[in-house]
CSV table of C-alpha atoms in Angstrom, one decimal:
chain,number,residue,atom,x,y,z
A,29,MET,CA,19.1,-57.2,-8.0
A,30,LEU,CA,17.4,-57.5,-4.7
A,31,LYS,CA,14.4,-55.4,-5.6
A,32,LYS,CA,13.6,-57.8,-8.5
A,33,LEU,CA,14.5,-61.0,-6.8
A,34,PHE,CA,11.0,-61.9,-5.9
A,35,SER,CA,9.2,-60.3,-8.8
A,36,VAL,CA,11.5,-61.4,-11.7
A,37,ILE,CA,13.2,-64.6,-10.8
A,38,GLY,CA,14.2,-65.1,-14.4
A,39,PHE,CA,16.4,-62.0,-14.4
A,40,CYS,CA,18.3,-63.3,-11.4
A,41,CYS,CA,18.9,-66.6,-13.2
A,42,MET,CA,20.4,-64.7,-16.1
A,43,THR,CA,23.0,-62.9,-14.1
A,44,SER,CA,26.4,-64.2,-13.1
A,45,VAL,CA,28.4,-63.7,-9.9
A,46,LEU,CA,30.4,-60.7,-11.2
A,47,GLY,CA,30.0,-58.6,-8.2
A,48,TYR,CA,27.6,-55.7,-7.7
A,49,ALA,CA,27.5,-52.3,-9.4
A,50,GLN,CA,25.6,-49.1,-9.0
A,51,GLU,CA,22.1,-48.6,-10.5
A,52,LEU,CA,22.8,-46.5,-13.6
A,53,SER,CA,24.8,-47.1,-16.7
A,54,CYS,CA,24.7,-43.6,-18.1
A,55,LYS,CA,26.4,-42.1,-21.1
A,56,VAL,CA,26.6,-38.3,-21.2
A,57,LYS,CA,27.2,-36.4,-24.4
A,58,ILE,CA,27.9,-32.6,-24.5
A,59,LEU,CA,27.1,-30.6,-27.7
A,60,HIS,CA,28.9,-27.3,-27.7
A,61,GLU,CA,29.2,-26.2,-31.3
A,62,LYS,CA,27.6,-22.9,-30.6
A,63,ILE,CA,30.2,-22.0,-27.9
A,64,THR,CA,33.4,-20.3,-28.8
A,65,GLY,CA,36.4,-19.1,-26.8
A,66,VAL,CA,36.3,-22.0,-24.3
A,67,ASP,CA,39.0,-24.6,-24.0
A,68,GLN,CA,37.6,-27.9,-25.4
A,69,GLN,CA,39.0,-29.7,-22.3
A,70,VAL,CA,36.3,-28.0,-20.3
A,71,PHE,CA,33.6,-30.0,-22.2
A,72,THR,CA,35.6,-33.2,-22.0
A,73,ALA,CA,35.9,-32.7,-18.3
A,74,MET,CA,32.1,-32.0,-18.1
A,75,GLU,CA,31.2,-35.2,-19.9
A,76,ARG,CA,33.6,-37.2,-17.7
A,77,GLY,CA,32.5,-35.5,-14.5
A,78,LEU,CA,28.8,-36.0,-15.1
A,79,THR,CA,29.2,-39.6,-16.2
A,80,GLU,CA,31.1,-40.4,-13.0
A,81,PHE,CA,28.6,-38.5,-10.9
A,82,LEU,CA,25.7,-40.5,-12.2
A,83,ASN,CA,27.3,-43.9,-12.5
A,84,ALA,CA,29.5,-44.0,-9.4
A,85,ARG,CA,27.0,-42.7,-6.9
A,86,LYS,CA,24.8,-45.2,-5.0
A,87,TRP,CA,21.3,-43.7,-5.4
A,88,GLY,CA,19.4,-46.4,-3.4
A,89,THR,CA,20.1,-49.3,-1.0
A,90,ASP,CA,19.4,-52.3,-3.3
A,91,GLU,CA,22.3,-54.1,-5.0
A,92,PHE,CA,22.2,-54.2,-8.9
A,93,ASP,CA,24.2,-56.8,-10.8
A,94,ALA,CA,26.4,-55.2,-13.4
A,95,THR,CA,24.2,-56.7,-16.2
A,96,GLU,CA,21.1,-55.1,-14.7
A,97,ARG,CA,22.1,-51.5,-14.6
A,98,ILE,CA,19.5,-49.1,-16.1
A,99,GLU,CA,20.7,-47.8,-19.5
A,100,VAL,CA,20.6,-44.0,-19.6
A,101,ASN,CA,21.6,-41.6,-22.3
A,102,ILE,CA,21.8,-37.9,-21.6
A,103,LEU,CA,22.5,-35.3,-24.3
A,104,ILE,CA,23.2,-31.8,-23.1
A,105,ASN,CA,23.1,-29.1,-25.8
A,106,ILE,CA,24.8,-26.0,-24.6
A,107,ILE,CA,23.1,-23.0,-26.3
A,108,SER,CA,24.9,-20.0,-24.8
A,109,LYS,CA,27.3,-18.8,-22.2
A,110,PHE,CA,26.4,-16.3,-19.5
A,111,GLY,CA,29.0,-13.8,-20.6
A,112,ALA,CA,32.3,-12.3,-19.3
A,113,SER,CA,30.9,-11.7,-15.9
A,114,ASP,CA,30.4,-15.5,-15.4
A,115,PRO,CA,32.6,-17.4,-17.8
A,116,ASP,CA,31.7,-20.8,-16.3
A,117,GLY,CA,27.9,-20.3,-16.6
A,118,TYR,CA,25.9,-22.0,-19.4
A,119,ASN,CA,22.3,-22.2,-20.7
A,120,ALA,CA,21.4,-25.5,-22.2
A,121,THR,CA,18.7,-28.1,-22.9
A,122,MET,CA,19.0,-31.7,-21.7
A,123,SER,CA,17.5,-34.8,-23.4
A,124,ILE,CA,17.1,-37.8,-21.1
A,125,GLN,CA,16.4,-41.3,-22.3
A,126,ALA,CA,16.3,-44.4,-20.1
A,127,SER,CA,15.2,-47.9,-20.6
A,128,ARG,CA,14.9,-51.2,-18.8
A,129,PRO,CA,15.3,-54.7,-20.2
A,130,VAL,CA,12.2,-56.8,-21.0
A,131,TYR,CA,12.3,-60.3,-19.7
A,132,ASN,CA,13.3,-63.1,-22.1
A,133,SER,CA,14.0,-60.8,-24.9
A,134,SER,CA,16.7,-58.5,-26.3
A,135,TYR,CA,14.2,-55.6,-26.2
A,136,SER,CA,14.5,-52.7,-23.8
A,137,SER,CA,11.4,-50.8,-22.9
A,138,PRO,CA,11.7,-47.0,-22.5
A,139,LEU,CA,11.3,-45.5,-19.0
A,140,ILE,CA,11.8,-41.8,-19.9
A,141,ASN,CA,12.2,-39.9,-23.1
A,142,TYR,CA,12.1,-36.2,-22.3
A,143,LEU,CA,13.7,-32.9,-23.3
A,144,ASP,CA,14.2,-30.5,-20.4
A,145,ARG,CA,14.5,-26.9,-21.7
A,146,ASP,CA,15.0,-25.2,-18.3
A,147,PHE,CA,18.6,-25.9,-17.7
A,148,ALA,CA,21.2,-23.3,-16.6
A,149,PHE,CA,24.3,-24.3,-14.7
A,150,HIS,CA,27.8,-23.4,-13.6
A,151,PHE,CA,30.7,-25.8,-14.3
A,152,SER,CA,34.3,-25.4,-13.5
A,153,GLN,CA,36.8,-27.8,-14.9
A,154,TYR,CA,38.6,-28.1,-11.6
A,155,THR,CA,35.6,-28.4,-9.2
A,156,GLN,CA,34.5,-31.8,-8.1
A,157,LEU,CA,30.7,-32.4,-8.5
A,158,SER,CA,28.9,-33.1,-5.3
A,159,PHE,CA,25.3,-33.6,-4.1
A,160,ASP,CA,23.6,-33.8,-0.7
A,161,ASP,CA,20.0,-35.0,-0.5
A,162,ASN,CA,19.4,-32.9,2.6
A,163,ARG,CA,21.1,-29.7,1.4
A,164,VAL,CA,20.9,-29.0,-2.3
A,165,SER,CA,21.7,-25.3,-2.1
A,166,GLY,CA,25.3,-24.2,-1.8
A,167,THR,CA,27.6,-21.2,-2.1
A,168,ASN,CA,27.1,-21.2,-5.9
A,169,PRO,CA,23.4,-21.9,-6.7
A,170,LEU,CA,24.2,-22.5,-10.4
A,171,GLU,CA,26.8,-25.1,-9.5
A,172,SER,CA,24.3,-26.7,-7.2
A,173,ASN,CA,21.7,-26.6,-9.9
A,174,LEU,CA,23.8,-28.8,-12.1
A,175,THR,CA,23.9,-31.7,-9.7
A,176,ALA,CA,20.4,-31.1,-8.4
A,177,VAL,CA,19.0,-31.5,-11.9
A,178,MET,CA,21.0,-34.7,-12.4
A,179,ALA,CA,19.9,-36.1,-9.1
A,180,TYR,CA,16.3,-35.3,-9.8
A,181,TYR,CA,16.3,-37.3,-13.0
A,182,ALA,CA,18.4,-40.2,-11.5
A,183,TYR,CA,15.7,-40.6,-8.9
A,184,LEU,CA,12.9,-40.2,-11.4
A,185,ILE,CA,14.4,-42.9,-13.6
A,186,LEU,CA,14.8,-45.3,-10.6
A,187,GLY,CA,11.2,-44.5,-9.5
A,188,TYR,CA,9.8,-45.5,-12.9
A,189,ASP,CA,12.0,-48.6,-13.0
A,190,TYR,CA,10.9,-49.8,-9.6
A,191,ASP,CA,7.2,-48.9,-10.5
A,192,SER,CA,7.5,-51.3,-13.4
A,193,PHE,CA,8.4,-54.2,-11.2
A,194,ALA,CA,6.0,-53.7,-8.3
A,195,PRO,CA,2.8,-51.6,-7.9
A,196,SER,CA,3.9,-48.2,-6.7
A,197,GLY,CA,7.3,-49.7,-6.0
A,198,GLY,CA,9.1,-46.5,-6.9
A,199,THR,CA,7.5,-44.3,-4.4
A,200,ALA,CA,10.6,-43.9,-2.2
A,201,PHE,CA,12.6,-42.7,-5.2
A,202,PHE,CA,9.9,-40.4,-6.4
A,203,LYS,CA,9.8,-38.8,-2.9
A,204,LYS,CA,13.6,-38.3,-3.1
A,205,ALA,CA,13.0,-36.5,-6.4
A,206,GLN,CA,10.4,-34.4,-4.7
A,207,ASN,CA,12.8,-33.6,-1.9
A,208,VAL,CA,15.3,-32.3,-4.5
A,209,VAL,CA,12.5,-30.0,-5.8
A,210,ASN,CA,11.7,-28.8,-2.3
A,211,ASN,CA,15.4,-28.0,-1.6
A,212,ALA,CA,16.2,-26.7,-5.1
A,213,PRO,CA,18.9,-24.1,-5.4
A,214,GLU,CA,17.9,-20.6,-4.6
A,215,GLN,CA,15.7,-18.9,-7.1
A,216,GLY,CA,17.3,-16.6,-9.6
A,217,LYS,CA,16.7,-15.3,-13.1
A,218,ASP,CA,18.8,-18.2,-14.5
A,219,ILE,CA,17.5,-21.0,-12.3
A,220,VAL,CA,14.1,-22.2,-13.4
A,221,GLY,CA,12.0,-25.4,-13.6
A,222,TRP,CA,11.6,-26.0,-9.9
A,223,LYS,CA,8.7,-23.8,-9.0
A,224,ALA,CA,4.9,-24.2,-9.5
A,225,VAL,CA,4.6,-20.5,-10.5
A,226,GLU,CA,7.1,-20.9,-13.4
A,227,GLY,CA,4.6,-22.8,-15.6
A,228,ASN,CA,2.6,-26.0,-15.6
A,229,ARG,CA,5.1,-28.2,-17.4
A,230,ASN,CA,8.3,-28.4,-15.4
A,231,ARG,CA,10.1,-30.5,-12.8
A,232,PHE,CA,7.9,-29.4,-10.0
A,233,TRP,CA,4.6,-30.4,-11.7
A,234,LEU,CA,5.9,-33.7,-13.0
A,235,ILE,CA,6.9,-35.1,-9.6
A,236,ASP,CA,3.8,-33.5,-8.0
A,237,GLN,CA,1.5,-35.3,-10.4
A,238,ILE,CA,3.4,-38.6,-10.2
A,239,LEU,CA,2.8,-38.7,-6.4
A,240,SER,CA,-0.7,-37.3,-6.5
A,241,PRO,CA,-3.6,-39.8,-5.8
A,242,ARG,CA,-5.3,-38.3,-8.8
A,243,PHE,CA,-2.9,-40.2,-11.0
A,244,ILE,CA,-2.6,-43.5,-9.1
A,245,ASP,CA,-4.3,-45.4,-12.0
A,246,MET,CA,-1.5,-44.2,-14.3
A,247,ARG,CA,1.1,-45.9,-12.0
A,248,GLY,CA,-1.1,-49.0,-12.0
A,249,PHE,CA,-1.2,-49.1,-15.7
A,250,TRP,CA,2.6,-48.6,-15.8
A,251,TYR,CA,3.1,-51.6,-13.6
A,252,SER,CA,0.7,-53.9,-15.5
A,253,MET,CA,2.1,-52.7,-18.9
A,254,HIS,CA,5.6,-53.8,-18.0
A,255,ARG,CA,5.4,-56.6,-15.5
A,256,GLU,CA,2.1,-58.2,-16.5
A,257,GLY,CA,2.4,-57.3,-20.2
A,258,LEU,CA,5.8,-56.8,-21.8
A,259,ASP,CA,7.7,-59.2,-19.4
A,260,LEU,CA,5.3,-62.0,-20.3
A,261,MET,CA,5.0,-61.3,-24.0
A,262,TYR,CA,7.4,-64.0,-25.0
A,263,THR,CA,5.5,-66.8,-23.4
A,264,LYS,CA,1.9,-65.4,-23.6
A,265,PRO,CA,1.8,-62.9,-26.4
A,266,ILE,CA,-2.0,-62.7,-26.8
A,267,GLU,CA,-2.8,-62.5,-23.1
A,268,SER,CA,0.0,-60.0,-22.5
A,269,ARG,CA,-1.1,-57.7,-25.3
A,270,GLN,CA,-4.7,-57.9,-24.1
A,271,LYS,CA,-3.5,-57.0,-20.5
A,272,ILE,CA,-1.9,-53.9,-21.8
A,273,LEU,CA,-4.7,-52.8,-24.1
A,274,SER,CA,-7.4,-53.5,-21.4
A,275,GLY,CA,-5.8,-50.8,-19.2
A,276,ILE,CA,-6.2,-48.0,-21.8
A,277,PRO,CA,-9.8,-47.1,-20.7
A,278,LYS,CA,-8.5,-46.4,-17.2
A,279,LEU,CA,-5.8,-44.3,-18.7
A,280,SER,CA,-8.3,-42.5,-20.8
A,281,GLN,CA,-10.4,-41.7,-17.7
A,282,VAL,CA,-7.4,-40.2,-15.9
A,283,GLN,CA,-6.9,-37.9,-18.9
A,284,LYS,CA,-10.5,-36.9,-19.0
A,285,ASP,CA,-10.4,-36.1,-15.3
A,286,ASN,CA,-7.1,-34.1,-15.7
A,287,PRO,CA,-7.1,-32.9,-19.3
A,288,SER,CA,-4.2,-30.5,-19.1
A,289,ALA,CA,-1.9,-32.6,-16.8
A,290,PHE,CA,1.7,-32.5,-17.8
A,291,ILE,CA,2.2,-36.2,-16.8
A,292,ILE,CA,-0.1,-37.4,-19.5
A,293,GLN,CA,2.1,-36.0,-22.3
A,294,PHE,CA,5.2,-37.0,-20.5
A,295,PHE,CA,3.9,-40.6,-20.5
A,296,PHE,CA,3.1,-40.5,-24.2
A,297,ASN,CA,6.5,-38.9,-25.1
A,298,THR,CA,7.9,-42.1,-23.7
A,299,LYS,CA,5.4,-44.8,-24.7
A,300,SER,CA,3.6,-43.7,-27.9
A,301,ASP,CA,5.8,-45.8,-30.2
A,302,GLU,CA,5.5,-48.8,-28.0
A,303,LEU,CA,1.8,-48.6,-27.7
A,304,THR,CA,1.5,-48.2,-31.5
A,305,HIS,CA,3.5,-51.3,-32.1
A,306,ILE,CA,1.5,-53.3,-29.6
A,307,LEU,CA,-1.8,-52.2,-31.0
A,308,ALA,CA,-0.5,-52.9,-34.6
A,309,GLN,CA,-0.4,-56.6,-33.7
A,310,ALA,CA,-4.0,-56.6,-32.3
A,311,PRO,CA,-7.2,-57.7,-34.1
A,312,LYS,CA,-9.2,-55.1,-36.0
A,313,GLU,CA,-11.9,-54.8,-33.4
A,314,ASP,CA,-9.3,-53.9,-30.8
A,315,LYS,CA,-7.8,-51.2,-33.0
A,316,GLN,CA,-11.3,-49.8,-33.6
A,317,LYS,CA,-11.8,-49.7,-29.9
A,318,TYR,CA,-8.5,-48.3,-28.6
A,319,VAL,CA,-7.3,-46.0,-31.4
A,320,PRO,CA,-9.9,-43.3,-30.7
A,321,MET,CA,-9.0,-43.3,-27.0
A,322,LEU,CA,-5.2,-43.0,-27.7
A,323,SER,CA,-5.8,-40.3,-30.3
A,324,ALA,CA,-7.9,-38.3,-27.9
A,325,MET,CA,-5.3,-38.6,-25.1
A,326,ASP,CA,-2.2,-38.1,-27.2
A,327,VAL,CA,-3.1,-35.5,-29.9
A,328,PRO,CA,0.5,-34.9,-31.0
A,329,ASN,CA,0.8,-38.6,-32.0
A,330,ALA,CA,-2.8,-39.1,-33.2
A,331,SER,CA,-1.7,-39.7,-36.8
A,332,LYS,CA,0.4,-42.7,-35.8
A,333,TYR,CA,-2.6,-44.3,-34.1
A,334,ASN,CA,-5.1,-43.4,-36.8
A,335,ALA,CA,-2.8,-45.0,-39.4
A,336,LEU,CA,-3.5,-48.4,-37.8
A,337,LEU,CA,-7.1,-48.2,-39.0
A,338,LYS,CA,-6.2,-47.9,-42.7
């Protein structure tokens, strides 16, 4: 992969000359048990169409070897239909999980672990899915909303992946995600999650905070955690663990300066288990130092951190 060639030489040595592939290796699963009166082939076509849309599209310009594609799992839980007036309209939630391999190990580190509850879309079994970065809106806003949401998370995943290999390396992809937000399908009662006024924990605020200078230290911690920590854990476990832990005070300061920021909990939704495992291997004095910081930043997972002190 050209983006990693200079930062992760070892990855390139592991790959073979098998040709190049797109960036994502995504599996899409549709849950539709709550929906009746719909031909099951519609949901089969939905899974197939979304999988092809995410995997076959070239989201950036770098070449990815087939063995380096980012693993993504998307679970769409369809909650209800719009009704007889729009038989192809659905309300759903979408769970997104993505991970990237850690050098010299069989372990994959999570990039995203998030549940988006603001997901309404239109899908027709016989309509080909399409997306244009420069013109998200279309004749059917709900149909456009489906691919817009998918594109947003594709860019977000790539942004976090690139940020993990170079300081602020994912900025171009994050800006593409922000462009999706700026050109989101026309507002309506069923299309939500794109506007600042709709709440403080949605797609708008996430990408706004990722790109804000107020959170630049979070992106620095993300890079050091992966490239200077996890990727070196096999050869330098003590130094790598300390590199990760030593960044927690900066993370804590960001949280203190922005106590209600959505990006803070988004980060811990993804990384709490990993940080707990890393800290579990640390000396007692490190646990006593860092557990209170993590517990204060990540209240929903405080019990996991505090258990390390027992």
